[in-house]
PDB file of C-alpha atoms in Angstrom:
ATOM      1  CA  MET A  16     -47.694 150.180 -32.650  1.00  0.00           C
ATOM      2  CA  SER A  17     -44.312 148.444 -32.522  1.00  0.00           C
ATOM      3  CA  ARG A  18     -45.824 145.226 -33.906  1.00  0.00           C
ATOM      4  CA  ALA A  19     -47.322 147.127 -36.813  1.00  0.00           C
ATOM      5  CA  MET A  20     -44.016 148.808 -37.529  1.00  0.00           C
ATOM      6  CA  THR A  21     -41.959 145.602 -37.432  1.00  0.00           C
ATOM      7  CA  PRO A  22     -42.933 144.317 -40.928  1.00  0.00           C
ATOM      8  CA  LEU A  23     -42.430 147.794 -42.420  1.00  0.00           C
ATOM      9  CA  ARG A  24     -39.004 148.120 -40.833  1.00  0.00           C
ATOM     10  CA  TYR A  25     -38.088 144.701 -42.144  1.00  0.00           C
ATOM     11  CA  LEU A  26     -39.203 145.538 -45.664  1.00  0.00           C
ATOM     12  CA  LEU A  27     -37.313 148.852 -45.591  1.00  0.00           C
ATOM     13  CA  SER A  28     -34.170 147.151 -44.291  1.00  0.00           C
ATOM     14  CA  GLU A  29     -34.464 144.570 -47.053  1.00  0.00           C
ATOM     15  CA  ALA A  30     -34.716 147.329 -49.657  1.00  0.00           C
ATOM     16  CA  VAL A  31     -31.601 149.016 -48.249  1.00  0.00           C
ATOM     17  CA  ASP A  32     -29.788 145.650 -48.168  1.00  0.00           C
ATOM     18  CA  ASN A  33     -30.661 145.131 -51.826  1.00  0.00           C
ATOM     19  CA  VAL A  34     -29.083 148.478 -52.664  1.00  0.00           C
ATOM     20  CA  LYS A  35     -25.956 147.733 -50.636  1.00  0.00           C
ATOM     21  CA  ALA A  36     -25.554 144.225 -52.041  1.00  0.00           C
ATOM     22  CA  ASN A  37     -25.629 145.443 -55.646  1.00  0.00           C
ATOM     23  CA  ARG A  38     -23.618 148.659 -55.444  1.00  0.00           C
ATOM     24  CA  ALA A  39     -22.304 148.626 -59.011  1.00  0.00           C
ATOM     25  CA  ILE A  40     -25.732 148.012 -60.542  1.00  0.00           C
ATOM     26  CA  THR A  41     -27.279 150.566 -58.175  1.00  0.00           C
ATOM     27  CA  VAL A  42     -24.765 153.275 -59.081  1.00  0.00           C
ATOM     28  CA  ILE A  43     -25.290 152.722 -62.806  1.00  0.00           C
ATOM     29  CA  ALA A  44     -29.071 152.795 -62.357  1.00  0.00           C
ATOM     30  CA  LEU A  45     -28.871 155.915 -60.189  1.00  0.00           C
ATOM     31  CA  VAL A  46     -26.679 157.804 -62.674  1.00  0.00           C
ATOM     32  CA  THR A  47     -28.908 156.839 -65.593  1.00  0.00           C
ATOM     33  CA  THR A  48     -32.043 157.729 -63.643  1.00  0.00           C
ATOM     34  CA  THR A  49     -30.550 161.075 -62.631  1.00  0.00           C
ATOM     35  CA  PHE A  50     -29.780 162.105 -66.194  1.00  0.00           C
ATOM     36  CA  THR A  51     -33.153 160.859 -67.410  1.00  0.00           C
ATOM     37  CA  MET A  52     -34.935 162.981 -64.804  1.00  0.00           C
ATOM     38  CA  LEU A  53     -32.577 165.861 -65.585  1.00  0.00           C
ATOM     39  CA  GLY A  54     -33.744 165.797 -69.197  1.00  0.00           C
ATOM     40  CA  MET A  55     -37.343 166.051 -68.022  1.00  0.00           C
ATOM     41  CA  GLY A  56     -36.403 168.845 -65.619  1.00  0.00           C
ATOM     42  CA  VAL A  57     -34.695 170.930 -68.304  1.00  0.00           C
ATOM     43  CA  PHE A  58     -37.770 170.861 -70.541  1.00  0.00           C
ATOM     44  CA  LEU A  59     -40.047 171.563 -67.578  1.00  0.00           C
ATOM     45  CA  LEU A  60     -37.930 174.515 -66.441  1.00  0.00           C
ATOM     46  CA  LEU A  61     -37.774 175.945 -69.958  1.00  0.00           C
ATOM     47  CA  TYR A  62     -41.505 175.552 -70.486  1.00  0.00           C
ATOM     48  CA  LEU A  63     -42.501 177.165 -67.170  1.00  0.00           C
ATOM     49  CA  ASN A  64     -40.185 180.150 -67.686  1.00  0.00           C
ATOM     50  CA  ILE A  65     -41.403 180.748 -71.236  1.00  0.00           C
ATOM     51  CA  GLN A  66     -44.983 180.468 -69.999  1.00  0.00           C
ATOM     52  CA  ASP A  67     -44.303 183.064 -67.289  1.00  0.00           C
ATOM     53  CA  ALA A  68     -42.579 185.318 -69.821  1.00  0.00           C
ATOM     54  CA  LEU A  69     -45.535 185.039 -72.181  1.00  0.00           C
ATOM     55  CA  GLY A  70     -47.904 185.957 -69.361  1.00  0.00           C
ATOM     56  CA  SER A  71     -45.794 189.032 -68.581  1.00  0.00           C
ATOM     57  CA  LEU A  72     -45.741 190.020 -72.240  1.00  0.00           C
ATOM     58  CA  ARG A  73     -49.507 189.715 -72.472  1.00  0.00           C
ATOM     59  CA  GLU A  74     -49.789 192.103 -69.542  1.00  0.00           C
ATOM     60  CA  GLU A  75     -47.818 194.631 -71.581  1.00  0.00           C
ATOM     61  CA  ILE A  76     -49.837 194.497 -74.822  1.00  0.00           C
ATOM     62  CA  LYS A  77     -50.060 198.070 -76.023  1.00  0.00           C
ATOM     63  CA  VAL A  78     -51.252 199.749 -79.200  1.00  0.00           C
ATOM     64  CA  ILE A  79     -49.390 202.848 -80.380  1.00  0.00           C
ATOM     65  CA  VAL A  80     -51.324 205.400 -82.427  1.00  0.00           C
ATOM     66  CA  TYR A  81     -49.065 207.844 -84.280  1.00  0.00           C
ATOM     67  CA  LEU A  82     -50.864 211.139 -84.952  1.00  0.00           C
ATOM     68  CA  ARG A  83     -50.558 213.455 -87.907  1.00  0.00           C
ATOM     69  CA  ASP A  84     -48.308 216.496 -87.516  1.00  0.00           C
ATOM     70  CA  SER A  85     -51.325 218.670 -88.277  1.00  0.00           C
ATOM     71  CA  ALA A  86     -53.190 217.444 -85.192  1.00  0.00           C
ATOM     72  CA  THR A  87     -53.790 220.275 -82.723  1.00  0.00           C
ATOM     73  CA  ALA A  88     -54.015 220.005 -78.951  1.00  0.00           C
ATOM     74  CA  GLN A  89     -57.812 220.173 -79.227  1.00  0.00           C
ATOM     75  CA  ASP A  90     -57.801 217.369 -81.805  1.00  0.00           C
ATOM     76  CA  ILE A  91     -55.651 215.172 -79.570  1.00  0.00           C
ATOM     77  CA  ALA A  92     -57.856 215.856 -76.544  1.00  0.00           C
ATOM     78  CA  ALA A  93     -60.946 214.924 -78.541  1.00  0.00           C
ATOM     79  CA  ILE A  94     -59.319 211.705 -79.780  1.00  0.00           C
ATOM     80  CA  ARG A  95     -58.307 210.719 -76.236  1.00  0.00           C
ATOM     81  CA  THR A  96     -61.867 211.257 -75.036  1.00  0.00           C
ATOM     82  CA  GLU A  97     -63.298 209.207 -77.893  1.00  0.00           C
ATOM     83  CA  VAL A  98     -60.806 206.338 -77.534  1.00  0.00           C
ATOM     84  CA  SER A  99     -61.199 206.148 -73.755  1.00  0.00           C
ATOM     85  CA  ARG A 100     -64.881 205.261 -74.203  1.00  0.00           C
ATOM     86  CA  ASP A 101     -63.939 201.960 -75.864  1.00  0.00           C
ATOM     87  CA  PRO A 102     -64.266 199.099 -73.304  1.00  0.00           C
ATOM     88  CA  ALA A 103     -61.102 197.448 -74.705  1.00  0.00           C
ATOM     89  CA  VAL A 104     -58.989 200.431 -73.621  1.00  0.00           C
ATOM     90  CA  ALA A 105     -57.575 200.151 -70.097  1.00  0.00           C
ATOM     91  CA  GLY A 106     -55.424 203.285 -70.226  1.00  0.00           C
ATOM     92  CA  ILE A 107     -54.082 205.985 -72.532  1.00  0.00           C
ATOM     93  CA  GLU A 108     -50.743 207.800 -72.345  1.00  0.00           C
ATOM     94  CA  LEU A 109     -49.959 210.780 -74.541  1.00  0.00           C
ATOM     95  CA  VAL A 110     -46.373 211.008 -75.784  1.00  0.00           C
ATOM     96  CA  SER A 111     -45.748 214.468 -77.208  1.00  0.00           C
ATOM     97  CA  ARG A 112     -43.309 215.173 -79.997  1.00  0.00           C
ATOM     98  CA  GLU A 113     -40.897 216.711 -77.499  1.00  0.00           C
ATOM     99  CA  GLN A 114     -41.078 213.630 -75.248  1.00  0.00           C
ATOM    100  CA  ALA A 115     -40.473 211.327 -78.223  1.00  0.00           C
ATOM    101  CA  LEU A 116     -37.406 213.345 -79.228  1.00  0.00           C
ATOM    102  CA  ALA A 117     -36.030 213.366 -75.682  1.00  0.00           C
ATOM    103  CA  THR A 118     -36.559 209.595 -75.384  1.00  0.00           C
ATOM    104  CA  PHE A 119     -34.689 208.962 -78.643  1.00  0.00           C
ATOM    105  CA  ARG A 120     -31.762 211.120 -77.542  1.00  0.00           C
ATOM    106  CA  ALA A 121     -31.620 209.356 -74.172  1.00  0.00           C
ATOM    107  CA  GLN A 122     -31.719 205.869 -75.657  1.00  0.00           C
ATOM    108  CA  PHE A 123     -29.504 206.504 -78.699  1.00  0.00           C
ATOM    109  CA  PRO A 124     -27.061 209.283 -77.804  1.00  0.00           C
ATOM    110  CA  SER A 125     -24.590 208.157 -80.474  1.00  0.00           C
ATOM    111  CA  GLU A 126     -27.209 208.563 -83.237  1.00  0.00           C
ATOM    112  CA  GLU A 127     -27.741 212.289 -82.732  1.00  0.00           C
ATOM    113  CA  ARG A 128     -26.273 212.916 -86.189  1.00  0.00           C
ATOM    114  CA  LEU A 129     -29.259 211.165 -87.780  1.00  0.00           C
ATOM    115  CA  LEU A 130     -31.505 214.021 -86.657  1.00  0.00           C
ATOM    116  CA  SER A 131     -29.457 216.770 -88.296  1.00  0.00           C
ATOM    117  CA  GLY A 132     -30.967 216.326 -91.757  1.00  0.00           C
ATOM    118  CA  LEU A 133     -34.536 215.667 -90.590  1.00  0.00           C
ATOM    119  CA  GLY A 134     -35.480 219.067 -89.237  1.00  0.00           C
ATOM    120  CA  ASP A 135     -35.913 220.196 -85.667  1.00  0.00           C
ATOM    121  CA  ASN A 136     -38.151 217.341 -84.550  1.00  0.00           C
ATOM    122  CA  PRO A 137     -39.116 214.522 -86.960  1.00  0.00           C
ATOM    123  CA  PHE A 138     -41.055 212.548 -84.346  1.00  0.00           C
ATOM    124  CA  PRO A 139     -44.868 212.617 -84.303  1.00  0.00           C
ATOM    125  CA  ALA A 140     -47.010 212.722 -81.191  1.00  0.00           C
ATOM    126  CA  SER A 141     -48.523 209.408 -80.237  1.00  0.00           C
ATOM    127  CA  LEU A 142     -51.058 207.749 -77.991  1.00  0.00           C
ATOM    128  CA  VAL A 143     -49.916 204.611 -76.137  1.00  0.00           C
ATOM    129  CA  ILE A 144     -53.022 202.554 -75.437  1.00  0.00           C
ATOM    130  CA  LYS A 145     -53.002 199.719 -72.910  1.00  0.00           C
ATOM    131  CA  VAL A 146     -55.403 196.920 -73.819  1.00  0.00           C
ATOM    132  CA  GLY A 147     -57.736 195.608 -71.117  1.00  0.00           C
ATOM    133  CA  GLN A 148     -57.180 192.072 -69.841  1.00  0.00           C
ATOM    134  CA  ALA A 149     -60.482 190.811 -71.206  1.00  0.00           C
ATOM    135  CA  TYR A 150     -59.734 192.111 -74.718  1.00  0.00           C
ATOM    136  CA  ARG A 151     -56.298 190.647 -75.479  1.00  0.00           C
ATOM    137  CA  SER A 152     -57.187 188.014 -78.050  1.00  0.00           C
ATOM    138  CA  SER A 153     -56.001 188.514 -81.638  1.00  0.00           C
ATOM    139  CA  GLU A 154     -59.517 189.193 -82.909  1.00  0.00           C
ATOM    140  CA  GLN A 155     -60.344 191.774 -80.235  1.00  0.00           C
ATOM    141  CA  VAL A 156     -57.055 193.643 -80.575  1.00  0.00           C
ATOM    142  CA  SER A 157     -57.387 193.630 -84.368  1.00  0.00           C
ATOM    143  CA  ALA A 158     -60.904 195.086 -84.052  1.00  0.00           C
ATOM    144  CA  LEU A 159     -59.565 197.852 -81.806  1.00  0.00           C
ATOM    145  CA  VAL A 160     -56.764 198.608 -84.267  1.00  0.00           C
ATOM    146  CA  GLN A 161     -59.251 198.937 -87.121  1.00  0.00           C
ATOM    147  CA  LYS A 162     -61.264 201.447 -85.086  1.00  0.00           C
ATOM    148  CA  LEU A 163     -58.136 203.465 -84.320  1.00  0.00           C
ATOM    149  CA  LYS A 164     -57.118 203.538 -87.970  1.00  0.00           C
ATOM    150  CA  MET A 165     -60.456 205.138 -88.836  1.00  0.00           C
ATOM    151  CA  LEU A 166     -59.745 208.189 -86.670  1.00  0.00           C
ATOM    152  CA  SER A 167     -59.251 211.324 -88.732  1.00  0.00           C
ATOM    153  CA  GLU A 168     -55.914 212.303 -87.174  1.00  0.00           C
ATOM    154  CA  THR A 169     -54.340 208.820 -87.219  1.00  0.00           C
ATOM    155  CA  GLU A 170     -51.165 208.455 -89.276  1.00  0.00           C
ATOM    156  CA  GLU A 171     -50.219 204.871 -88.359  1.00  0.00           C
ATOM    157  CA  VAL A 172     -51.102 202.207 -85.778  1.00  0.00           C
ATOM    158  CA  LEU A 173     -48.574 199.700 -84.474  1.00  0.00           C
ATOM    159  CA  TYR A 174     -49.012 196.869 -81.982  1.00  0.00           C
ATOM    160  CA  SER A 175     -47.123 193.759 -80.858  1.00  0.00           C
ATOM    161  CA  GLN A 176     -49.972 191.236 -80.811  1.00  0.00           C
ATOM    162  CA  ASP A 177     -48.774 189.268 -83.836  1.00  0.00           C
ATOM    163  CA  TRP A 178     -45.425 188.202 -82.454  1.00  0.00           C
ATOM    164  CA  ILE A 179     -46.906 187.524 -79.022  1.00  0.00           C
ATOM    165  CA  GLU A 180     -49.430 185.174 -80.638  1.00  0.00           C
ATOM    166  CA  ASN A 181     -46.589 183.548 -82.570  1.00  0.00           C
ATOM    167  CA  LEU A 182     -44.807 183.042 -79.271  1.00  0.00           C
ATOM    168  CA  ALA A 183     -47.945 181.450 -77.814  1.00  0.00           C
ATOM    169  CA  ALA A 184     -48.093 179.065 -80.784  1.00  0.00           C
ATOM    170  CA  ALA A 185     -44.429 178.189 -80.261  1.00  0.00           C
ATOM    171  CA  LEU A 186     -45.209 177.520 -76.603  1.00  0.00           C
ATOM    172  CA  ARG A 187     -47.946 175.081 -77.607  1.00  0.00           C
ATOM    173  CA  TYR A 188     -45.516 173.229 -79.873  1.00  0.00           C
ATOM    174  CA  LEU A 189     -42.965 173.202 -77.044  1.00  0.00           C
ATOM    175  CA  ARG A 190     -45.579 171.684 -74.730  1.00  0.00           C
ATOM    176  CA  VAL A 191     -46.319 168.887 -77.207  1.00  0.00           C
ATOM    177  CA  LEU A 192     -42.602 168.296 -77.775  1.00  0.00           C
ATOM    178  CA  GLY A 193     -41.960 168.249 -74.041  1.00  0.00           C
ATOM    179  CA  ILE A 194     -44.752 165.741 -73.436  1.00  0.00           C
ATOM    180  CA  GLY A 195     -43.391 163.503 -76.197  1.00  0.00           C
ATOM    181  CA  ILE A 196     -39.837 163.627 -74.900  1.00  0.00           C
ATOM    182  CA  GLY A 197     -41.076 163.194 -71.330  1.00  0.00           C
ATOM    183  CA  VAL A 198     -42.947 160.025 -72.264  1.00  0.00           C
ATOM    184  CA  VAL A 199     -39.872 158.607 -74.014  1.00  0.00           C
ATOM    185  CA  LEU A 200     -37.645 159.432 -71.035  1.00  0.00           C
ATOM    186  CA  ALA A 201     -40.183 157.996 -68.582  1.00  0.00           C
ATOM    187  CA  VAL A 202     -40.370 154.725 -70.532  1.00  0.00           C
ATOM    188  CA  SER A 203     -36.564 154.616 -70.624  1.00  0.00           C
ATOM    189  CA  MET A 204     -36.367 155.148 -66.873  1.00  0.00           C
ATOM    190  CA  VAL A 205     -38.963 152.439 -66.169  1.00  0.00           C
ATOM    191  CA  THR A 206     -37.063 150.036 -68.434  1.00  0.00           C
ATOM    192  CA  ILE A 207     -33.737 150.781 -66.728  1.00  0.00           C
ATOM    193  CA  LEU A 208     -35.145 150.278 -63.228  1.00  0.00           C
ATOM    194  CA  ALA A 209     -37.015 147.166 -64.339  1.00  0.00           C
ATOM    195  CA  ASN A 210     -33.744 145.633 -65.566  1.00  0.00           C
ATOM    196  CA  THR A 211     -32.015 146.680 -62.330  1.00  0.00           C
ATOM    197  CA  THR A 212     -34.712 144.994 -60.254  1.00  0.00           C
ATOM    198  CA  ARG A 213     -34.571 141.919 -62.471  1.00  0.00           C
ATOM    199  CA  LEU A 214     -30.836 141.543 -61.808  1.00  0.00           C
ATOM    200  CA  THR A 215     -31.403 141.969 -58.066  1.00  0.00           C
ATOM    201  CA  VAL A 216     -34.134 139.331 -58.084  1.00  0.00           C
ATOM    202  CA  TYR A 217     -31.847 136.946 -59.942  1.00  0.00           C
ATOM    203  CA  ALA A 218     -29.053 137.508 -57.419  1.00  0.00           C
ATOM    204  CA  ARG A 219     -31.425 136.690 -54.542  1.00  0.00           C
ATOM    205  CA  ARG A 220     -33.340 133.903 -56.232  1.00  0.00           C
ATOM    206  CA  GLU A 221     -32.364 131.295 -53.624  1.00  0.00           C
ATOM    207  CA  GLU A 222     -33.577 133.502 -50.772  1.00  0.00           C
ATOM    208  CA  ILE A 223     -36.829 134.136 -52.626  1.00  0.00           C
ATOM    209  CA  GLU A 224     -37.389 130.382 -53.060  1.00  0.00           C
ATOM    210  CA  ILE A 225     -36.894 129.874 -49.330  1.00  0.00           C
ATOM    211  CA  LEU A 226     -39.460 132.580 -48.582  1.00  0.00           C
ATOM    212  CA  LYS A 227     -41.929 130.849 -50.878  1.00  0.00           C
ATOM    213  CA  LEU A 228     -41.367 127.539 -49.103  1.00  0.00           C
ATOM    214  CA  ILE A 229     -42.151 129.013 -45.702  1.00  0.00           C
ATOM    215  CA  GLY A 230     -45.370 130.531 -47.020  1.00  0.00           C
ATOM    216  CA  ALA A 231     -44.449 134.156 -47.805  1.00  0.00           C
ATOM    217  CA  THR A 232     -47.014 136.001 -49.884  1.00  0.00           C
ATOM    218  CA  ALA A 233     -46.189 137.566 -53.232  1.00  0.00           C
ATOM    219  CA  GLY A 234     -46.699 141.020 -51.715  1.00  0.00           C
ATOM    220  CA  PHE A 235     -44.241 140.321 -48.906  1.00  0.00           C
ATOM    221  CA  ILE A 236     -41.608 139.150 -51.410  1.00  0.00           C
ATOM    222  CA  LYS A 237     -42.143 141.972 -53.898  1.00  0.00           C
ATOM    223  CA  THR A 238     -42.399 144.925 -51.499  1.00  0.00           C
ATOM    224  CA  PRO A 239     -38.635 145.286 -50.747  1.00  0.00           C
ATOM    225  CA  PHE A 240     -37.886 145.394 -54.482  1.00  0.00           C
ATOM    226  CA  VAL A 241     -40.642 147.948 -55.079  1.00  0.00           C
ATOM    227  CA  LEU A 242     -39.247 150.063 -52.231  1.00  0.00           C
ATOM    228  CA  GLU A 243     -35.800 149.751 -53.780  1.00  0.00           C
ATOM    229  CA  GLY A 244     -37.165 151.098 -57.050  1.00  0.00           C
ATOM    230  CA  ALA A 245     -38.854 153.946 -55.186  1.00  0.00           C
ATOM    231  CA  LEU A 246     -35.574 154.801 -53.450  1.00  0.00           C
ATOM    232  CA  LEU A 247     -33.675 154.826 -56.734  1.00  0.00           C
ATOM    233  CA  GLY A 248     -36.363 156.870 -58.490  1.00  0.00           C
ATOM    234  CA  GLY A 249     -36.608 159.391 -55.658  1.00  0.00           C
ATOM    235  CA  ALA A 250     -32.823 159.665 -55.315  1.00  0.00           C
ATOM    236  CA  GLY A 251     -32.481 160.141 -59.084  1.00  0.00           C
ATOM    237  CA  ALA A 252     -35.094 162.906 -59.052  1.00  0.00           C
ATOM    238  CA  ALA A 253     -33.395 164.616 -56.093  1.00  0.00           C
ATOM    239  CA  CYS A 254     -29.993 164.472 -57.798  1.00  0.00           C
ATOM    240  CA  ALA A 255     -31.543 165.809 -61.013  1.00  0.00           C
ATOM    241  CA  LEU A 256     -33.052 168.765 -59.109  1.00  0.00           C
ATOM    242  CA  PHE A 257     -29.658 169.522 -57.551  1.00  0.00           C
ATOM    243  CA  LEU A 258     -27.936 169.424 -60.947  1.00  0.00           C
ATOM    244  CA  LEU A 259     -30.701 171.501 -62.507  1.00  0.00           C
ATOM    245  CA  ARG A 260     -30.363 174.188 -59.830  1.00  0.00           C
ATOM    246  CA  THR A 261     -26.568 174.157 -60.235  1.00  0.00           C
ATOM    247  CA  LEU A 262     -26.813 174.476 -64.034  1.00  0.00           C
ATOM    248  CA  LEU A 263     -29.289 177.337 -63.667  1.00  0.00           C
ATOM    249  CA  GLY A 264     -26.877 179.167 -61.377  1.00  0.00           C
ATOM    250  CA  LEU A 265     -24.013 178.652 -63.847  1.00  0.00           C
ATOM    251  CA  ALA A 266     -26.186 179.899 -66.719  1.00  0.00           C
ATOM    252  CA  GLU A 267     -27.079 183.026 -64.769  1.00  0.00           C
ATOM    253  CA  SER A 268     -23.454 183.806 -63.938  1.00  0.00           C
ATOM    254  CA  LYS A 269     -21.804 182.842 -67.227  1.00  0.00           C
ATOM    255  CA  LEU A 270     -24.420 184.135 -69.651  1.00  0.00           C
ATOM    256  CA  ALA A 271     -25.241 187.272 -67.645  1.00  0.00           C
ATOM    257  CA  ILE A 272     -28.988 186.554 -67.698  1.00  0.00           C
ATOM    258  CA  LYS A 273     -29.539 187.106 -63.996  1.00  0.00           C
ATOM    259  CA  GLY A 274     -32.176 189.740 -63.383  1.00  0.00           C
ATOM    260  CA  THR A 275     -33.550 189.750 -66.903  1.00  0.00           C
ATOM    261  CA  PHE A 276     -35.306 187.314 -69.206  1.00  0.00           C
ATOM    262  CA  TRP A 277     -36.228 188.591 -72.683  1.00  0.00           C
ATOM    263  CA  GLY A 278     -35.971 192.110 -71.320  1.00  0.00           C
ATOM    264  CA  LEU A 279     -38.725 191.590 -68.767  1.00  0.00           C
ATOM    265  CA  GLY A 280     -36.672 192.696 -65.784  1.00  0.00           C
ATOM    266  CA  ARG A 281     -36.796 189.317 -64.067  1.00  0.00           C
ATOM    267  CA  GLY A 282     -34.406 186.421 -64.190  1.00  0.00           C
ATOM    268  CA  LEU A 283     -34.998 182.771 -64.909  1.00  0.00           C
ATOM    269  CA  THR A 284     -36.829 181.216 -61.995  1.00  0.00           C
ATOM    270  CA  PHE A 285     -36.395 177.726 -60.596  1.00  0.00           C
ATOM    271  CA  LEU A 286     -39.221 175.232 -60.313  1.00  0.00           C
ATOM    272  CA  PRO A 287     -41.940 176.287 -57.833  1.00  0.00           C
ATOM    273  CA  ASP A 288     -42.190 174.282 -54.619  1.00  0.00           C
ATOM    274  CA  ARG A 289     -45.315 172.396 -55.711  1.00  0.00           C
ATOM    275  CA  VAL A 290     -43.662 171.440 -59.010  1.00  0.00           C
ATOM    276  CA  THR A 291     -40.517 170.337 -57.169  1.00  0.00           C
ATOM    277  CA  VAL A 292     -42.563 168.064 -54.905  1.00  0.00           C
ATOM    278  CA  ALA A 293     -44.465 166.699 -57.925  1.00  0.00           C
ATOM    279  CA  PHE A 294     -41.137 166.072 -59.681  1.00  0.00           C
ATOM    280  CA  LEU A 295     -39.856 164.045 -56.716  1.00  0.00           C
ATOM    281  CA  LEU A 296     -43.112 162.087 -56.548  1.00  0.00           C
ATOM    282  CA  LEU A 297     -42.849 161.387 -60.283  1.00  0.00           C
ATOM    283  CA  GLY A 298     -39.388 159.911 -59.777  1.00  0.00           C
ATOM    284  CA  ILE A 299     -40.672 157.718 -56.946  1.00  0.00           C
ATOM    285  CA  MET A 300     -43.700 156.585 -58.975  1.00  0.00           C
ATOM    286  CA  LEU A 301     -41.577 155.730 -62.011  1.00  0.00           C
ATOM    287  CA  GLY A 302     -39.203 153.804 -59.749  1.00  0.00           C
ATOM    288  CA  CYS A 303     -42.082 151.796 -58.279  1.00  0.00           C
ATOM    289  CA  LEU A 304     -43.510 151.171 -61.744  1.00  0.00           C
ATOM    290  CA  GLY A 305     -40.168 149.914 -63.039  1.00  0.00           C
ATOM    291  CA  SER A 306     -39.896 147.454 -60.166  1.00  0.00           C
ATOM    292  CA  MET A 307     -43.475 146.245 -60.539  1.00  0.00           C
ATOM    293  CA  VAL A 308     -42.972 145.645 -64.269  1.00  0.00           C
ATOM    294  CA  SER A 309     -39.965 143.492 -63.480  1.00  0.00           C
ATOM    295  CA  LEU A 310     -41.789 141.603 -60.709  1.00  0.00           C
ATOM    296  CA  SER A 311     -44.966 140.877 -62.666  1.00  0.00           C
ATOM    297  CA  HIS A 312     -43.935 137.243 -63.104  1.00  0.00           C
ATOM    298  CA  LEU A 313     -43.108 136.698 -59.434  1.00  0.00           C
ATOM    299  CA  ARG A 314     -45.605 134.704 -57.349  1.00  0.00           C
ATOM    300  CA  GLY A 315     -45.660 133.862 -53.684  1.00  0.00           C
ATOM    301  CA  ALA A 316     -46.640 130.598 -52.028  1.00  0.00           C
ATOM    302  CA  ARG A 317     -50.070 131.915 -51.071  1.00  0.00           C
ATOM    303  CA  SER A 318     -52.216 134.974 -51.862  1.00  0.00           C
TER     304      SER A 318
END
C-alpha cells in the first residue's frame, strides 16, 4: 500500500511545489480563473432560478370566467357542473360579486372613491378554473378557453398562458445565451491555465531534461503539471462559489428580495448540492484540460 502511494505522494508534492515556486503567476491564474468561473456561476444561478419560477407559475395557470350580471344561482350551478366535466379542469372556485368587492376593498383601500360612481357593486361573479397538469400547453388551454367562451352566461374569459409561454421562450433564449457565454469562458479559462502551465514548464525546463535523461516517462513528467492545473481549476471554482453565495446574500439584503421572487413567495435559491459538486468538477476538468493542452508537445524518454 505504501509503495503504491509513494509515486502519488511524489506527484502531488511536485504539483504543490510548482504552485509555491511560481506564486505570482499562480495568484494571477487563480484570480482570473475565479472570475471566469464566477461568470459561469452567475448565468447558471439565474437560469436555474428562472426555471424554478417558471415551473411554479405553470402550477398556478388559471382561467377566470367572468359571468353576466343576469346569471342566477341556478345558472351558475349548472355552468359549474358542465365545466367540471371537462378533463382539462382540475378545480373550480366560485367568486361571488360580494367576495370580489371585498377583495378589491382589502387590496386597494385607498381607491374606495372609485366605487362611488359605479353603483353598489360593479364587480361580476366569476369562476376561477385551475387547469390540470396534463393540459397546460398553449393549444390545450386555448381550446378550453374557446369552450368557456361558448357558454351562454359567459361575459369574458381571461387567462395568463400567453405571458407564461413568452417567459418560457425567453428562458430558451437565456439557455442558448448561457451555453454560448459558458463556452467562451471555458475556452478562456483553458487558455489561461495552459499559458500558466507553459510558464511553469519553462521555469523547470532543466529539471525536466534531467528526468528525461534518467528515463522518466512522459506521463510521469506531465502528471504534476496536470495536477497543478486541477488544483488551480478546483480552487478557482471553490472561490467562485464562495463569491457567488456572498453576492446572493448581499442581493437579498440590499434589494429586499429575500422571501419572494416574482411574487411567488420564495426567495432566490442557491445552487443545489449536485450542481455545486458538478461546478467544482467542471473547474477541475477545465484545469486539467488547460494543462494537457500546454503539455501536448512534451515527450518523455520512453513510453
